[in-house]
Tab-separated table of C-alpha atoms and ligand atoms in Angstrom:
chain	number	residue	atom	x	y	z
A	1	UNK	CA	101.063	86.090	108.215
A	2	UNK	CA	98.070	87.835	106.959
A	3	UNK	CA	98.372	91.455	106.677
A	4	UNK	CA	97.379	93.628	104.006
A	5	UNK	CA	97.648	97.054	103.118
A	6	UNK	CA	95.627	99.261	100.485
A	7	UNK	CA	96.363	102.737	99.412
A	8	UNK	CA	93.405	105.034	99.210
A	9	UNK	CA	93.315	108.160	97.247
A	10	UNK	CA	90.689	110.466	98.126
A	11	UNK	CA	91.204	112.804	95.098
A	12	UNK	CA	93.650	115.328	94.740
A	13	UNK	CA	94.097	118.698	96.074
A	14	UNK	CA	95.919	121.591	93.972
A	15	UNK	CA	98.348	123.514	95.739
A	16	UNK	CA	100.796	126.627	95.168
A	17	UNK	CA	104.275	124.745	94.142
A	18	UNK	CA	106.279	126.608	96.932
A	19	UNK	CA	104.161	124.379	99.208
A	20	UNK	CA	106.049	121.507	98.407
A	21	UNK	CA	109.499	123.420	97.504
A	22	UNK	CA	109.384	126.536	99.415
A	23	UNK	CA	111.761	129.379	99.957
A	24	UNK	CA	113.138	130.586	103.026
A	25	UNK	CA	114.794	129.647	105.832
A	26	UNK	CA	112.072	129.581	108.658
A	27	UNK	CA	108.327	128.638	108.610
A	28	UNK	CA	107.103	132.236	108.384
A	29	UNK	CA	109.151	132.652	105.575
A	30	UNK	CA	108.516	129.326	103.827
A	31	UNK	CA	104.493	130.166	104.071
A	32	UNK	CA	105.260	133.570	102.632
A	33	UNK	CA	106.795	132.081	99.848
A	34	UNK	CA	103.685	130.398	99.456
A	35	UNK	CA	101.235	133.356	99.396
A	36	UNK	CA	103.207	134.881	96.421
A	37	UNK	CA	104.006	131.878	94.363
A	38	UNK	CA	101.609	131.830	91.017
A	39	UNK	CA	102.811	128.456	90.286
A	40	UNK	CA	100.401	125.737	91.090
A	41	UNK	CA	100.745	121.639	91.861
A	42	UNK	CA	98.193	118.825	92.084
A	43	UNK	CA	98.943	116.348	94.851
A	44	UNK	CA	96.812	112.979	95.753
A	45	UNK	CA	95.579	112.725	99.214
A	46	UNK	CA	96.333	108.700	100.290
A	47	UNK	CA	94.859	107.015	103.150
A	48	UNK	CA	95.521	103.315	103.977
A	49	UNK	CA	93.554	100.502	105.049
A	50	UNK	CA	95.357	97.625	106.929
A	51	UNK	CA	93.610	94.492	107.062
A	52	UNK	CA	94.909	92.498	110.184
A	53	UNK	CA	93.338	89.304	111.508
A	54	UNK	CA	92.400	91.576	114.630
A	55	UNK	CA	90.379	93.717	112.605
A	56	UNK	CA	90.567	96.301	109.952
A	57	UNK	CA	92.475	99.366	110.627
A	58	UNK	CA	92.362	102.554	108.836
A	59	UNK	CA	95.170	105.361	108.691
A	60	UNK	CA	94.264	108.720	108.071
A	61	UNK	CA	90.520	109.804	106.727
A	62	UNK	CA	91.577	111.845	103.761
A	63	UNK	CA	89.587	114.764	101.999
A	64	UNK	CA	86.374	115.276	101.735
A	65	UNK	CA	83.893	116.815	98.773
A	66	UNK	CA	82.444	118.998	101.212
A	67	UNK	CA	85.395	121.201	101.463
A	68	UNK	CA	84.668	122.092	97.677
A	69	UNK	CA	81.767	124.063	99.533
A	70	UNK	CA	82.993	127.604	100.323
A	71	UNK	CA	80.374	127.440	103.572
A	72	UNK	CA	82.797	124.409	104.844
A	73	UNK	CA	85.200	127.384	105.967
A	74	UNK	CA	84.759	129.745	108.561
A	75	UNK	CA	83.463	133.067	106.599
A	76	UNK	CA	86.946	135.273	107.649
A	77	UNK	CA	89.283	132.242	106.919
A	78	UNK	CA	87.314	131.577	103.401
A	79	UNK	CA	89.092	134.036	101.162
A	80	UNK	CA	92.558	132.163	102.502
A	81	UNK	CA	91.137	128.773	101.770
A	82	UNK	CA	89.601	129.659	98.538
A	83	UNK	CA	92.387	131.480	96.835
A	84	UNK	CA	95.466	128.857	97.922
A	85	UNK	CA	93.891	125.603	97.711
A	86	UNK	CA	91.740	123.938	95.112
A	87	UNK	CA	89.862	120.640	96.617
A	88	UNK	CA	89.591	117.998	93.489
A	89	UNK	CA	87.123	115.108	95.463
A	90	UNK	CA	83.643	114.053	94.449
A	91	UNK	CA	81.849	111.726	97.149
A	92	UNK	CA	82.843	108.774	95.328
A	93	UNK	CA	86.261	109.488	95.990
A	94	UNK	CA	86.021	109.949	99.618
A	95	UNK	CA	86.912	106.819	101.918
A	96	UNK	CA	83.650	106.092	102.839
A	97	UNK	CA	82.700	105.192	99.251
A	98	UNK	CA	85.833	103.355	98.307
A	99	UNK	CA	85.488	101.052	101.137
A	100	UNK	CA	81.882	100.181	100.460
A	101	UNK	CA	83.330	99.119	97.129
A	102	UNK	CA	86.136	97.012	98.238
A	103	UNK	CA	83.256	95.474	100.566
A	104	UNK	CA	84.166	97.248	103.959
A	105	UNK	CA	81.632	99.101	105.661
A	106	UNK	CA	82.709	102.314	107.302
A	107	UNK	CA	80.537	101.854	110.234
A	108	UNK	CA	82.010	98.501	111.243
A	109	UNK	CA	85.733	99.977	111.303
A	110	UNK	CA	86.665	100.082	115.358
A	111	UNK	CA	89.896	101.599	114.894
A	112	UNK	CA	91.454	104.465	112.682
A	113	UNK	CA	94.555	106.059	113.513
A	114	UNK	CA	95.391	109.808	112.733
A	115	UNK	CA	98.684	110.821	111.681
A	116	UNK	CA	98.314	114.280	112.435
A	117	UNK	CA	95.307	116.661	112.829
A	118	UNK	CA	95.699	118.640	109.443
A	119	UNK	CA	92.704	118.756	107.789
A	120	UNK	CA	93.486	116.769	104.452
A	121	UNK	CA	93.792	113.993	106.887
A	122	UNK	CA	90.839	114.445	108.912
A	123	UNK	CA	87.745	115.765	106.943
A	124	UNK	CA	86.877	112.376	106.342
A	125	UNK	CA	86.718	111.559	109.634
A	126	UNK	CA	82.563	111.625	110.000
A	127	UNK	CA	82.515	108.125	107.799
A	128	UNK	CA	83.605	105.913	110.578
A	129	UNK	CA	81.070	106.904	113.306
A	130	UNK	CA	81.957	103.924	115.414
A	131	UNK	CA	85.703	103.927	115.570
A	132	UNK	CA	88.259	104.698	118.376
A	133	UNK	CA	90.761	107.358	116.916
A	134	UNK	CA	94.169	107.093	117.868
A	135	UNK	CA	95.708	110.394	118.185
A	136	UNK	CA	99.397	111.126	119.749
A	137	UNK	CA	98.979	112.834	123.092
A	138	UNK	CA	100.910	115.912	122.162
A	139	UNK	CA	98.901	116.309	118.889
A	140	UNK	CA	95.727	116.086	120.639
A	141	UNK	CA	96.743	118.749	122.809
A	142	UNK	CA	97.974	120.873	120.453
A	143	UNK	CA	94.295	120.528	118.276
A	144	UNK	CA	92.585	121.479	121.460
A	145	UNK	CA	94.955	124.649	121.801
A	146	UNK	CA	95.673	125.750	118.615
A	147	UNK	CA	92.648	124.879	116.826
A	148	UNK	CA	92.238	126.847	113.246
A	149	UNK	CA	95.582	128.799	113.850
A	150	UNK	CA	97.542	125.642	113.207
A	151	UNK	CA	95.345	122.434	112.287
A	152	UNK	CA	92.545	123.967	110.246
A	153	UNK	CA	88.908	122.603	111.055
A	154	UNK	CA	88.878	120.755	114.146
A	155	UNK	CA	85.336	122.383	114.329
A	156	UNK	CA	84.338	119.713	111.986
A	157	UNK	CA	85.609	116.834	113.825
A	158	UNK	CA	82.165	115.140	114.570
A	159	UNK	CA	80.258	114.629	117.328
A	160	UNK	CA	80.957	110.916	117.306
A	161	UNK	CA	84.779	111.612	117.520
A	162	UNK	CA	86.120	109.527	120.118
A	163	UNK	CA	89.911	110.458	120.506
A	164	UNK	CA	91.924	107.654	122.097
A	165	UNK	CA	94.716	109.420	123.462
A	166	UNK	CA	98.414	107.530	122.674
A	167	UNK	CA	101.339	107.900	125.149
A	168	UNK	CA	104.510	105.975	123.612
A	169	UNK	CA	106.077	103.205	125.742
A	170	UNK	CA	110.140	102.425	125.583
A	171	UNK	CA	109.837	99.443	123.266
A	172	UNK	CA	111.807	100.168	120.438
A	173	UNK	CA	111.529	99.307	116.866
A	174	UNK	CA	114.559	100.234	114.332
A	175	UNK	CA	115.748	103.392	115.182
A	176	UNK	CA	112.645	104.250	117.331
A	177	UNK	CA	113.149	104.035	121.237
A	178	UNK	CA	109.511	104.685	122.041
A	179	UNK	CA	106.334	102.827	120.143
A	180	UNK	CA	102.833	101.949	120.763
A	181	UNK	CA	101.600	98.351	119.853
A	182	UNK	CA	98.144	98.836	118.055
A	183	UNK	CA	97.733	95.085	117.439
A	184	UNK	CA	98.288	92.308	120.181
A	185	UNK	CA	100.864	90.734	118.126
A	186	UNK	CA	102.929	93.694	117.774
A	187	UNK	CA	102.812	93.659	114.048
A	188	UNK	CA	101.438	97.367	113.347
A	189	UNK	CA	102.938	99.968	115.587
A	190	UNK	CA	102.823	103.592	115.754
A	191	UNK	CA	106.127	105.697	116.460
A	192	UNK	CA	106.528	109.755	117.133
A	193	UNK	CA	107.485	111.290	114.030
A	194	UNK	CA	107.399	115.220	115.181
A	195	UNK	CA	108.320	118.011	112.864
A	196	UNK	CA	105.437	118.208	110.511
A	197	UNK	CA	103.250	118.570	113.240
A	198	UNK	CA	104.671	118.433	116.703
A	199	UNK	CA	102.654	115.289	117.551
A	200	UNK	CA	102.970	113.626	114.118
A	201	UNK	CA	103.204	109.885	114.414
A	202	UNK	CA	103.586	107.406	111.828
A	203	UNK	CA	102.593	103.567	111.395
A	204	UNK	CA	104.967	100.609	110.883
A	205	UNK	CA	103.461	97.558	109.201
A	206	UNK	CA	105.471	94.451	109.665
A	207	UNK	CA	104.480	91.866	107.122
A	208	UNK	CA	107.208	89.110	107.150
A	209	UNK	CA	110.127	90.058	106.374
A	210	UNK	CA	109.462	93.709	104.689
A	211	UNK	CA	108.489	96.431	106.768
A	212	UNK	CA	105.950	99.306	105.629
A	213	UNK	CA	106.304	102.650	106.951
A	214	UNK	CA	103.049	104.775	106.831
A	215	UNK	CA	105.079	108.237	107.168
A	216	UNK	CA	101.779	110.590	106.635
A	217	UNK	CA	103.561	113.658	106.000
A	218	UNK	CA	106.848	112.987	107.580
A	219	UNK	CA	107.804	114.213	104.223
A	220	UNK	CA	105.683	115.102	100.947
A	221	UNK	CA	107.266	112.126	99.294
A	222	UNK	CA	109.947	109.810	99.045
A	223	UNK	CA	112.387	112.196	96.982
A	224	UNK	CA	111.484	115.171	99.610
A	225	UNK	CA	113.214	112.714	102.461
A	226	UNK	CA	115.846	111.682	100.195
A	227	UNK	CA	116.712	115.606	99.437
A	228	UNK	CA	115.735	117.062	102.497
A	229	UNK	CA	113.223	119.344	101.162
A	230	UNK	CA	111.309	120.722	104.031
A	231	UNK	CA	107.454	121.580	103.055
A	232	UNK	CA	106.059	124.941	103.787
A	233	UNK	CA	103.666	123.863	106.468
A	234	UNK	CA	106.158	122.074	108.502
A	235	UNK	CA	106.371	123.097	112.044
A	236	UNK	CA	109.598	122.337	112.923
A	237	UNK	CA	112.499	121.850	110.334
A	238	UNK	CA	115.064	120.918	112.879
A	239	UNK	CA	112.874	118.649	114.480
A	240	UNK	CA	111.539	117.042	111.648
A	241	UNK	CA	115.474	116.592	110.107
A	242	UNK	CA	116.212	114.569	113.652
A	243	UNK	CA	112.727	112.231	112.466
A	244	UNK	CA	113.937	112.214	109.024
A	245	UNK	CA	117.268	110.730	109.845
A	246	UNK	CA	115.899	108.448	111.855
A	247	UNK	CA	113.739	106.947	109.113
A	248	UNK	CA	116.611	107.038	106.615
A	249	UNK	CA	118.899	105.048	109.329
A	250	UNK	CA	115.959	102.185	109.826
A	251	UNK	CA	115.904	101.938	105.881
A	252	UNK	CA	119.567	101.222	105.839
A	253	UNK	CA	118.988	98.045	108.353
A	254	UNK	CA	115.406	96.736	107.004
A	255	UNK	CA	113.671	96.326	103.481
A	256	UNK	CA	111.580	99.025	104.795
A	257	UNK	CA	108.854	100.592	102.216
A	258	UNK	CA	108.198	104.317	102.860
A	259	UNK	CA	105.007	105.805	101.847
A	260	UNK	CA	103.461	108.972	102.646
A	261	UNK	CA	100.119	110.793	101.730
A	262	UNK	CA	101.287	113.282	99.363
A	263	UNK	CA	103.629	110.800	96.763
A	264	UNK	CA	101.672	110.078	93.281
A	265	UNK	CA	104.507	106.712	93.813
A	266	UNK	CA	102.776	105.984	96.786
A	267	UNK	CA	100.358	102.888	95.047
A	268	UNK	CA	103.606	101.766	93.055
A	269	UNK	CA	105.815	101.273	95.898
A	270	UNK	CA	103.297	99.490	97.990
A	271	UNK	CA	102.578	97.205	94.989
A	272	UNK	CA	106.198	96.622	94.330
A	273	UNK	CA	107.287	96.447	97.808
A	274	UNK	CA	109.888	98.850	96.922
A	275	UNK	CA	112.265	99.498	99.606
A	276	UNK	CA	114.079	102.639	100.308
A	277	UNK	CA	117.239	100.664	100.089
A	278	UNK	CA	117.102	100.331	96.686
A	279	UNK	CA	117.229	103.837	96.319
A	280	UNK	CA	120.676	104.341	98.272
A	281	UNK	CA	121.868	101.804	95.967
A	282	UNK	CA	120.859	103.041	92.681
A	283	UNK	CA	121.785	106.444	93.768
A	284	UNK	CA	124.909	106.771	95.900
A	285	UNK	CA	125.319	110.052	95.802
A	286	UNK	CA	122.274	110.815	97.379
A	287	UNK	CA	122.005	113.695	100.142
A	288	UNK	CA	121.375	112.295	103.665
A	289	UNK	CA	119.737	115.400	105.826
A	290	UNK	CA	121.519	115.496	109.078
B	301	ZN	ZN1	98.699	116.277	104.398
């Protein structure tokens, strides 16, 4: 089969270290530990492009250089954004320019999958004026309802934004009971992976006997998945742990390559098709959450 997955890094964001490893037993405490932290951590922002016989599909749109301009943020929230985040993205690092370098015109893209509505996954939306954006019903509803309180700036959703609301159907894949097939041949599927946001979804690409799992922010990185580290912004830790258990159980039975948005090792694992199983075998002592 002729499916190719590419990872595209849209710059980095520097965040408080506690963003990845917060302290505190609930979300408020976790977020508070971020505000108090004085240590910084630079993280990549990956997106993916899937070249499939039924068309090229983009997964998430990454960060935009516009976020370097304080005026990108509404005035009342500016001090928060300016003090908590540093956006290291140039226009050439945005997804549009990088697709052009690969010989793909962003205007030709018809389908973009959004794992969730957070800014670092949606700030590049404007590169795709002719695309439908596949977003889960729950995520779409929550973005409408909570707006910038929780989702950062859907106000930056361009007027061309055409959501295609996804309802999952009972077509199981691995440990997931429900899914939505993006392609007619069923090789690219969306599955609900709630927890980070309650409408978060992941993308499963079946490429021969290997499965590539584009996990968005299901965990910050693979290490966080294996060691049960809940990131500060995660909306519901309990639900997120259920999701992660499903992913880990899936990876026991299949050659599953697990890739997330903010994992520096995403390109290496993708290139080497390194499965989660390999880590289970090497490190028997790994703590499985549950
Ligand atoms: Zn993110």
